[in-house]
Amino acid sequence: MKFLLVAGARPNFMKIAPILEAFRQHQETRPDLKVQLVHTGQHYDSKMSDSFFEDLGIPDPDINLGVGSGSHAQQTGRVMIAFEEVCVKERPDWVLVVGDVNSTMACTITAKKLGIRVAHVEAGLRSFDMTMPEEINRLCTDVLADLLFTTDPIADRNLRREGVAEEKICFVGNTMIDTLLRHRDRAWSMPLPEGLVDREFAVLTLHRPGNVDSCETLTTIFGAIGEIARHIPVVFPAHPRTIARLKEFGLFDALQNQQSIRMVEPLSYLPFVGLVMHSRMVLTDSGGIQEETTVLGIPCITMRPNTERPITCELGSNILVGTDPERIKSAAFSVLNGSVREPAIPEKWDGQAAPRIVDRLLAQ
Ligand code: UD1
């Protein structure tokens, strides 16, 4: 049996790592089992890609498509053209994709048109917001995939409502949490950036087009963050897209001169998780960080109008506040005043999602 595993962008790497590892364990007793890792090259900076391979012990990709940046159509098209050649040459039995990035959708469409079966890890998440490129990627991927591995029962319900056959849906848990639990201790012992004190700083991440591509929204968000930063220092590992927009809108220099908002380069996995673990709270528009903070028990203030991960609000430490500056500040101040809910950990977020996925695939 031959599997091609696809990863393209930063949030894919922590999801693919434990799946590769679970396959490796089966390969010890199954010499017929072939597994190849394909990196599409959607993310290519060493800080967005290579450093994650090093931190997570992921072997070098067998194939790198090297597609790089571009518009959505350019990036998706380039992945499809390059991945088609790989599929024709390698003839895998299965292609496995993770998450919701452009590479996920592009490889799914390509494989299905060649009659190759597709498994989607992290299926069924829905923000119901069609202005998000990720929502379009999720819908296209899930309508085509043959096996849909889900992280929670809400995702199962979404898929059933869309008419996905029951036998295709497989609730396995969360491979991103497999990685988190595996590396938690190492992350905790990473040195904090100089001058930061345990629990006495907040972490900020911001990269969604909906937030950073509009000068008005970005200015509003940083207005609120500036006021929060008067009460607690804020560390901001900045995504390349956000840096580019800050420069374009003429906001970069002023932000860099702010003492209490410390803008740093994107961090690799272990230093970032370590930073979050030692923080008082996280302010973010990321998807995966909502899940990681739930498991780590760190309050998470999500600056988006919706989330495809509602379980983190229902059970976890996530508070959805949108981009209204008053709501952002009020959520942060209530965390600072000690009003913090004890989060529960969602079912099957137990570090064993990847073995469940591989067992199910090998039983096909
Ligand atoms: C992508 C994903 C998003 C994910 C995010 C994590 C899609 C539609 N979006 O968004 O779901 O949360 O990754 O980072 O797939 N760039 C670099 N170096 C890199 C990669 C990107 O400088 O290694 C810059 C380029 O200028 C590029 C921009 O960042 O144009 C955006 O990158 P892109 O991959 O298009 O989307 P992200 O915003 O990173």
Short mmCIF file of C-alpha atoms and ligand atoms in Angstrom, two decimals:
data_model
loop_
_atom_site.label_atom_id
_atom_site.label_comp_id
_atom_site.label_asym_id
_atom_site.label_seq_id
_atom_site.Cartn_x
_atom_site.Cartn_y
_atom_site.Cartn_z
CA MET A 1 0.00 0.00 0.00
CA LYS A 2 1.29 3.42 -0.88
CA PHE A 3 0.38 6.70 0.79
CA LEU A 4 1.32 10.26 -0.14
CA LEU A 5 1.09 12.61 2.85
CA VAL A 6 0.76 16.30 1.99
CA ALA A 7 1.88 19.31 4.03
CA GLY A 8 2.18 22.83 2.69
CA ALA A 9 1.93 25.57 5.27
CA ARG A 10 2.95 26.21 8.85
CA PRO A 11 -0.19 24.88 10.57
CA ASN A 12 0.06 21.62 8.59
CA PHE A 13 3.42 20.55 9.97
CA MET A 14 2.31 19.82 13.55
CA LYS A 15 -0.68 17.88 12.20
CA ILE A 16 1.33 15.68 9.84
CA ALA A 17 4.23 14.90 12.24
CA PRO A 18 2.42 12.34 14.48
CA ILE A 19 0.76 10.70 11.45
CA LEU A 20 4.17 10.12 9.85
CA GLU A 21 5.41 8.71 13.14
CA ALA A 22 2.43 6.34 13.45
CA PHE A 23 3.06 5.11 9.89
CA ARG A 24 6.77 4.58 10.67
CA GLN A 25 5.83 2.29 13.55
CA HIS A 26 3.70 0.11 11.27
CA GLN A 27 6.46 0.06 8.64
CA GLU A 28 8.69 -1.88 11.03
CA THR A 29 6.45 -4.91 10.56
CA ARG A 30 5.01 -4.09 7.14
CA PRO A 31 7.69 -3.76 4.47
CA ASP A 32 4.96 -3.43 1.81
CA LEU A 33 3.84 -0.12 3.33
CA LYS A 34 5.22 2.90 1.45
CA VAL A 35 4.78 6.42 2.77
CA GLN A 36 6.09 9.57 1.13
CA LEU A 37 5.94 13.12 2.45
CA VAL A 38 5.14 15.83 -0.10
CA HIS A 39 5.84 19.47 0.86
CA THR A 40 4.02 21.77 -1.55
CA GLY A 41 6.28 24.73 -0.68
CA GLN A 42 3.30 27.04 0.07
CA HIS A 43 5.34 28.20 3.06
CA TYR A 44 9.05 28.35 2.30
CA ASP A 45 10.77 30.76 4.73
CA SER A 46 12.93 28.87 7.17
CA LYS A 47 11.00 30.44 10.06
CA MET A 48 7.65 29.33 8.58
CA SER A 49 8.75 25.86 7.49
CA ASP A 50 12.27 24.37 8.06
CA SER A 51 12.39 25.27 11.76
CA PHE A 52 9.17 23.28 12.30
CA PHE A 53 10.69 20.22 10.64
CA GLU A 54 13.68 20.52 12.99
CA ASP A 55 11.66 21.11 16.17
CA LEU A 56 9.22 18.30 15.46
CA GLY A 57 11.79 15.82 14.13
CA ILE A 58 10.00 15.50 10.79
CA PRO A 59 12.24 13.89 8.16
CA ASP A 60 13.04 15.94 5.05
CA PRO A 61 10.18 15.77 2.55
CA ASP A 62 10.58 13.09 -0.13
CA ILE A 63 9.20 15.53 -2.68
CA ASN A 64 9.10 19.34 -2.60
CA LEU A 65 6.86 21.06 -5.12
CA GLY A 66 8.36 24.48 -4.35
CA VAL A 67 5.25 26.45 -5.38
CA GLY A 68 5.83 29.54 -3.20
CA SER A 69 3.54 32.55 -2.81
CA GLY A 70 1.00 34.01 -5.20
CA SER A 71 -2.69 34.81 -5.48
CA HIS A 72 -5.07 32.06 -4.38
CA ALA A 73 -5.64 30.88 -7.95
CA GLN A 74 -1.92 31.00 -8.78
CA GLN A 75 -0.93 29.09 -5.66
CA THR A 76 -3.74 26.53 -6.00
CA GLY A 77 -3.07 26.09 -9.71
CA ARG A 78 0.68 25.62 -9.24
CA VAL A 79 0.13 23.00 -6.55
CA MET A 80 -2.34 21.15 -8.78
CA ILE A 81 -0.02 21.10 -11.80
CA ALA A 82 3.01 19.96 -9.81
CA PHE A 83 1.09 17.45 -7.67
CA GLU A 84 -0.56 15.87 -10.71
CA GLU A 85 2.88 14.91 -12.05
CA VAL A 86 3.78 13.39 -8.68
CA CYS A 87 0.56 11.36 -8.53
CA VAL A 88 0.95 10.10 -12.10
CA LYS A 89 4.52 9.00 -11.38
CA GLU A 90 4.00 7.54 -7.90
CA ARG A 91 0.47 6.06 -8.31
CA PRO A 92 -0.40 6.11 -4.58
CA ASP A 93 -3.39 4.20 -3.21
CA TRP A 94 -4.22 7.10 -0.92
CA VAL A 95 -3.42 10.79 -0.61
CA LEU A 96 -3.73 12.15 2.93
CA VAL A 97 -4.26 15.88 3.42
CA VAL A 98 -4.56 17.89 6.64
CA GLY A 99 -6.17 21.19 7.64
CA ASP A 100 -7.67 23.82 5.39
CA VAL A 101 -4.93 25.63 3.50
CA ASN A 102 -4.77 26.11 -0.26
CA SER A 103 -2.46 23.08 -0.58
CA THR A 104 -5.07 20.88 1.14
CA MET A 105 -7.77 21.67 -1.41
CA ALA A 106 -5.44 21.68 -4.43
CA CYS A 107 -4.05 18.19 -3.72
CA THR A 108 -7.52 16.80 -2.98
CA ILE A 109 -8.95 17.95 -6.32
CA THR A 110 -5.89 16.69 -8.19
CA ALA A 111 -5.89 13.24 -6.59
CA LYS A 112 -9.64 12.69 -6.98
CA LYS A 113 -9.52 13.55 -10.69
CA LEU A 114 -6.92 10.82 -11.09
CA GLY A 115 -9.16 8.34 -9.26
CA ILE A 116 -6.95 8.27 -6.15
CA ARG A 117 -8.65 8.01 -2.76
CA VAL A 118 -8.26 10.95 -0.37
CA ALA A 119 -8.30 11.05 3.42
CA HIS A 120 -8.84 14.43 5.09
CA VAL A 121 -7.57 14.99 8.62
CA GLU A 122 -9.44 17.76 10.49
CA ALA A 123 -12.58 17.39 8.39
CA GLY A 124 -15.95 18.97 9.17
CA LEU A 125 -14.79 22.24 10.76
CA ARG A 126 -17.07 25.07 9.61
CA SER A 127 -17.03 28.80 10.32
CA PHE A 128 -20.03 29.27 7.96
CA ASP A 129 -18.16 32.33 6.72
CA MET A 130 -17.58 32.16 2.99
CA THR A 131 -15.35 35.25 3.05
CA MET A 132 -12.65 33.05 4.64
CA PRO A 133 -10.48 31.28 2.03
CA GLU A 134 -10.10 28.40 4.49
CA GLU A 135 -13.89 27.79 4.57
CA ILE A 136 -13.90 27.33 0.79
CA ASN A 137 -10.93 24.97 1.08
CA ARG A 138 -12.69 22.94 3.79
CA LEU A 139 -15.94 22.60 1.85
CA CYS A 140 -14.24 21.56 -1.40
CA THR A 141 -11.97 19.10 0.38
CA ASP A 142 -14.73 17.46 2.42
CA VAL A 143 -17.15 17.05 -0.46
CA LEU A 144 -14.49 15.07 -2.35
CA ALA A 145 -12.68 13.11 0.37
CA ASP A 146 -13.31 9.39 0.82
CA LEU A 147 -12.47 9.28 4.52
CA LEU A 148 -13.10 12.23 6.82
CA PHE A 149 -11.22 12.21 10.12
CA THR A 150 -12.78 14.61 12.62
CA THR A 151 -11.56 16.29 15.80
CA ASP A 152 -14.89 16.64 17.61
CA PRO A 153 -18.58 15.65 17.46
CA ILE A 154 -19.63 19.11 16.20
CA ALA A 155 -17.61 18.44 13.04
CA ASP A 156 -19.38 15.07 12.65
CA ARG A 157 -22.73 16.84 12.85
CA ASN A 158 -21.67 19.41 10.23
CA LEU A 159 -20.69 16.63 7.83
CA ARG A 160 -23.91 14.67 8.37
CA ARG A 161 -25.95 17.81 7.73
CA GLU A 162 -24.08 18.22 4.43
CA GLY A 163 -25.09 14.69 3.45
CA VAL A 164 -21.73 12.95 3.91
CA ALA A 165 -22.24 9.18 4.21
CA GLU A 166 -21.92 7.92 7.77
CA GLU A 167 -19.27 5.32 6.88
CA LYS A 168 -16.90 8.02 5.63
CA ILE A 169 -16.89 9.94 8.94
CA CYS A 170 -14.40 8.86 11.57
CA PHE A 171 -14.07 10.75 14.87
CA VAL A 172 -10.45 10.27 15.94
CA GLY A 173 -9.43 13.35 17.96
CA ASN A 174 -6.85 15.99 17.21
CA THR A 175 -3.40 15.31 15.76
CA MET A 176 -2.27 18.85 16.59
CA ILE A 177 -2.86 17.95 20.23
CA ASP A 178 -0.87 14.69 19.76
CA THR A 179 2.07 16.93 18.87
CA LEU A 180 1.39 19.37 21.69
CA LEU A 181 1.29 16.66 24.37
CA ARG A 182 4.39 15.02 22.99
CA HIS A 183 6.48 18.21 23.03
CA ARG A 184 4.91 20.03 25.98
CA ASP A 185 7.74 19.41 28.43
CA ARG A 186 10.45 20.48 25.99
CA ALA A 187 8.47 23.59 25.11
CA TRP A 188 8.05 24.52 28.77
CA SER A 189 11.81 24.52 29.31
CA MET A 190 12.62 26.77 26.33
CA PRO A 191 14.15 30.05 27.48
CA LEU A 192 11.77 33.02 27.45
CA PRO A 193 12.79 36.09 25.45
CA GLU A 194 14.88 38.39 27.66
CA GLY A 195 13.02 40.50 30.16
CA LEU A 196 9.81 38.46 30.22
CA VAL A 197 8.52 37.07 33.49
CA ASP A 198 6.37 33.94 33.84
CA ARG A 199 2.61 34.81 33.64
CA GLU A 200 3.33 38.52 33.34
CA PHE A 201 2.94 38.99 29.63
CA ALA A 202 0.41 38.37 26.87
CA VAL A 203 1.04 36.79 23.45
CA LEU A 204 -0.44 38.27 20.28
CA THR A 205 -0.72 36.62 16.85
CA LEU A 206 -2.50 38.15 13.89
CA HIS A 207 -2.47 37.10 10.25
CA ARG A 208 -6.01 36.54 8.86
CA PRO A 209 -6.64 38.48 5.65
CA GLY A 210 -9.96 39.66 7.18
CA ASN A 211 -8.03 41.40 9.97
CA VAL A 212 -4.72 42.48 8.48
CA ASP A 213 -5.57 43.38 4.88
CA SER A 214 -7.73 46.36 5.91
CA CYS A 215 -5.93 49.42 7.27
CA GLU A 216 -9.00 50.40 9.31
CA THR A 217 -9.40 47.00 11.01
CA LEU A 218 -5.70 46.65 11.67
CA THR A 219 -5.54 50.15 13.19
CA THR A 220 -8.58 49.42 15.37
CA ILE A 221 -7.11 46.15 16.64
CA PHE A 222 -3.76 47.74 17.46
CA GLY A 223 -5.59 50.58 19.23
CA ALA A 224 -7.12 48.03 21.61
CA ILE A 225 -3.86 46.08 21.96
CA GLY A 226 -2.04 49.33 22.77
CA GLU A 227 -4.39 49.95 25.70
CA ILE A 228 -4.04 46.38 26.96
CA ALA A 229 -0.25 46.76 26.69
CA ARG A 230 -0.40 49.61 29.22
CA HIS A 231 -1.34 46.95 31.80
CA ILE A 232 0.67 43.94 30.62
CA PRO A 233 3.53 43.64 28.10
CA VAL A 234 2.51 42.04 24.80
CA VAL A 235 4.83 39.82 22.73
CA PHE A 236 3.93 39.73 19.06
CA PRO A 237 5.59 37.12 16.79
CA ALA A 238 4.59 38.71 13.50
CA HIS A 239 3.55 36.74 10.40
CA PRO A 240 5.17 37.89 7.10
CA ARG A 241 1.76 38.88 5.68
CA THR A 242 1.11 41.13 8.70
CA ILE A 243 4.56 42.76 8.53
CA ALA A 244 3.96 43.50 4.84
CA ARG A 245 0.57 45.11 5.55
CA LEU A 246 1.88 47.13 8.52
CA LYS A 247 4.58 48.55 6.25
CA GLU A 248 2.12 49.20 3.43
CA PHE A 249 -0.26 51.09 5.76
CA GLY A 250 2.59 53.08 7.38
CA LEU A 251 1.98 51.53 10.81
CA PHE A 252 5.18 49.51 11.13
CA ASP A 253 7.60 52.11 12.55
CA ALA A 254 5.20 53.37 15.22
CA LEU A 255 4.55 49.80 16.34
CA GLN A 256 8.23 48.96 16.44
CA ASN A 257 8.84 51.96 18.70
CA GLN A 258 6.17 50.91 21.21
CA GLN A 259 7.98 49.69 24.32
CA SER A 260 5.16 47.53 25.67
CA ILE A 261 4.36 45.73 22.40
CA ARG A 262 7.37 43.65 21.51
CA MET A 263 7.27 42.66 17.84
CA VAL A 264 9.51 39.64 17.08
CA GLU A 265 10.04 37.37 14.08
CA PRO A 266 7.83 34.26 13.70
CA LEU A 267 8.92 31.66 16.27
CA SER A 268 9.42 28.00 15.61
CA TYR A 269 7.21 25.44 17.32
CA LEU A 270 8.93 24.83 20.66
CA PRO A 271 9.72 28.47 21.54
CA PHE A 272 6.20 29.50 20.54
CA VAL A 273 4.41 26.85 22.58
CA GLY A 274 6.76 27.61 25.48
CA LEU A 275 5.90 31.30 25.23
CA VAL A 276 2.17 30.52 25.28
CA MET A 277 2.55 28.17 28.26
CA HIS A 278 4.26 30.89 30.30
CA SER A 279 1.85 33.66 29.26
CA ARG A 280 -1.13 35.10 31.12
CA MET A 281 -3.28 35.09 27.99
CA VAL A 282 -3.18 34.86 24.22
CA LEU A 283 -4.84 37.29 21.81
CA THR A 284 -5.13 35.74 18.36
CA ASP A 285 -6.98 35.21 15.09
CA SER A 286 -5.40 31.80 14.47
CA GLY A 287 -7.37 28.56 14.28
CA GLY A 288 -4.98 26.08 15.86
CA ILE A 289 -3.98 28.30 18.78
CA GLN A 290 -7.60 28.21 20.00
CA GLU A 291 -7.18 24.44 20.39
CA GLU A 292 -3.70 24.49 21.91
CA THR A 293 -4.65 27.06 24.57
CA THR A 294 -7.71 24.99 25.50
CA VAL A 295 -5.50 22.01 26.28
CA LEU A 296 -2.85 24.16 28.00
CA GLY A 297 -5.49 25.97 30.09
CA ILE A 298 -4.34 29.42 28.95
CA PRO A 299 -7.09 32.02 28.33
CA CYS A 300 -7.46 32.72 24.61
CA ILE A 301 -9.15 35.84 23.24
CA THR A 302 -10.04 35.24 19.61
CA MET A 303 -10.35 38.38 17.52
CA ARG A 304 -12.66 37.02 14.83
CA PRO A 305 -16.42 37.25 14.26
CA ASN A 306 -16.73 33.45 14.17
CA THR A 307 -14.80 30.28 14.76
CA GLU A 308 -14.74 26.90 13.02
CA ARG A 309 -13.70 25.47 16.39
CA PRO A 310 -16.72 26.26 18.64
CA ILE A 311 -15.85 23.41 21.01
CA THR A 312 -12.96 25.54 22.31
CA CYS A 313 -15.52 28.17 23.40
CA GLU A 314 -18.02 25.63 24.75
CA LEU A 315 -15.55 23.56 26.76
CA GLY A 316 -12.21 25.28 26.56
CA SER A 317 -10.54 28.57 27.42
CA ASN A 318 -11.52 30.42 24.25
CA ILE A 319 -13.51 33.67 24.20
CA LEU A 320 -14.71 34.94 20.83
CA VAL A 321 -14.74 38.74 20.75
CA GLY A 322 -14.64 39.84 17.10
CA THR A 323 -12.74 43.03 16.31
CA ASP A 324 -14.73 45.48 18.42
CA PRO A 325 -12.02 47.21 20.51
CA GLU A 326 -14.28 47.45 23.57
CA ARG A 327 -14.93 43.70 23.56
CA ILE A 328 -11.23 42.91 23.04
CA LYS A 329 -10.24 45.14 25.97
CA SER A 330 -13.04 43.98 28.24
CA ALA A 331 -12.11 40.29 27.70
CA ALA A 332 -8.42 41.02 28.37
CA PHE A 333 -9.15 43.08 31.49
CA SER A 334 -11.40 40.39 32.92
CA VAL A 335 -8.54 37.87 32.48
CA LEU A 336 -6.19 40.33 34.19
CA ASN A 337 -8.72 40.64 37.03
CA GLY A 338 -8.58 36.91 37.54
CA SER A 339 -11.89 35.89 36.02
CA VAL A 340 -10.69 32.74 34.28
CA ARG A 341 -12.77 29.65 33.52
CA GLU A 342 -11.29 26.21 34.20
CA PRO A 343 -11.33 24.59 30.74
CA ALA A 344 -12.31 21.00 30.05
CA ILE A 345 -10.41 19.00 27.44
CA PRO A 346 -12.51 17.77 24.52
CA GLU A 347 -13.05 14.03 24.07
CA LYS A 348 -10.20 12.14 22.36
CA TRP A 349 -7.76 15.07 22.54
CA ASP A 350 -5.55 12.58 24.29
CA GLY A 351 -2.43 12.26 22.15
CA GLN A 352 -3.66 9.17 20.29
CA ALA A 353 -5.41 10.64 17.24
CA ALA A 354 -2.66 9.76 14.75
CA PRO A 355 -2.49 6.04 15.67
CA ARG A 356 -6.30 5.90 15.31
CA ILE A 357 -6.05 7.46 11.84
CA VAL A 358 -3.36 5.10 10.63
CA ASP A 359 -5.13 2.02 12.08
CA ARG A 360 -8.28 2.97 10.22
CA LEU A 361 -6.42 3.61 6.95
CA LEU A 362 -4.61 0.30 7.11
CA ALA A 363 -7.88 -1.51 7.81
CA GLN A 364 -9.35 -0.32 4.47
C1 UD1 B 1 -1.91 30.35 5.18
C2 UD1 B 1 -3.27 29.65 5.26
C3 UD1 B 1 -3.91 29.92 6.62
C4 UD1 B 1 -2.95 29.60 7.75
C5 UD1 B 1 -1.66 30.37 7.54
C6 UD1 B 1 -0.64 30.12 8.63
C7 UD1 B 1 -4.45 29.49 3.10
C8 UD1 B 1 -5.58 30.02 2.32
N1 UD1 B 1 -4.18 30.14 4.24
O1 UD1 B 1 -2.17 31.75 5.21
O2 UD1 B 1 -5.06 29.13 6.74
O3 UD1 B 1 -3.55 29.96 8.97
O4 UD1 B 1 -1.11 29.97 6.29
O5 UD1 B 1 0.49 30.89 8.41
O6 UD1 B 1 -3.81 28.55 2.68
N2 UD1 B 1 4.95 34.44 3.10
C9 UD1 B 1 6.30 34.55 3.33
N3 UD1 B 1 6.98 33.41 3.64
C10 UD1 B 1 6.38 32.20 3.72
C11 UD1 B 1 5.00 32.12 3.47
C12 UD1 B 1 4.31 33.24 3.17
O7 UD1 B 1 6.88 35.61 3.29
O8 UD1 B 1 7.08 31.21 4.02
C13 UD1 B 1 4.20 35.68 2.80
C14 UD1 B 1 4.03 35.91 1.32
O9 UD1 B 1 4.16 37.27 1.07
C15 UD1 B 1 2.61 35.49 1.07
C16 UD1 B 1 1.93 35.82 2.40
O10 UD1 B 1 2.93 35.61 3.39
O11 UD1 B 1 2.04 36.14 -0.01
C17 UD1 B 1 0.76 34.94 2.68
O12 UD1 B 1 1.13 33.55 2.60
P1 UD1 B 1 0.06 32.46 2.13
O13 UD1 B 1 0.61 31.09 2.20
O14 UD1 B 1 -0.58 32.89 0.85
O15 UD1 B 1 -1.10 32.57 3.20
P2 UD1 B 1 -1.04 32.79 4.77
O16 UD1 B 1 -1.59 34.14 5.05
O17 UD1 B 1 0.27 32.41 5.37
#
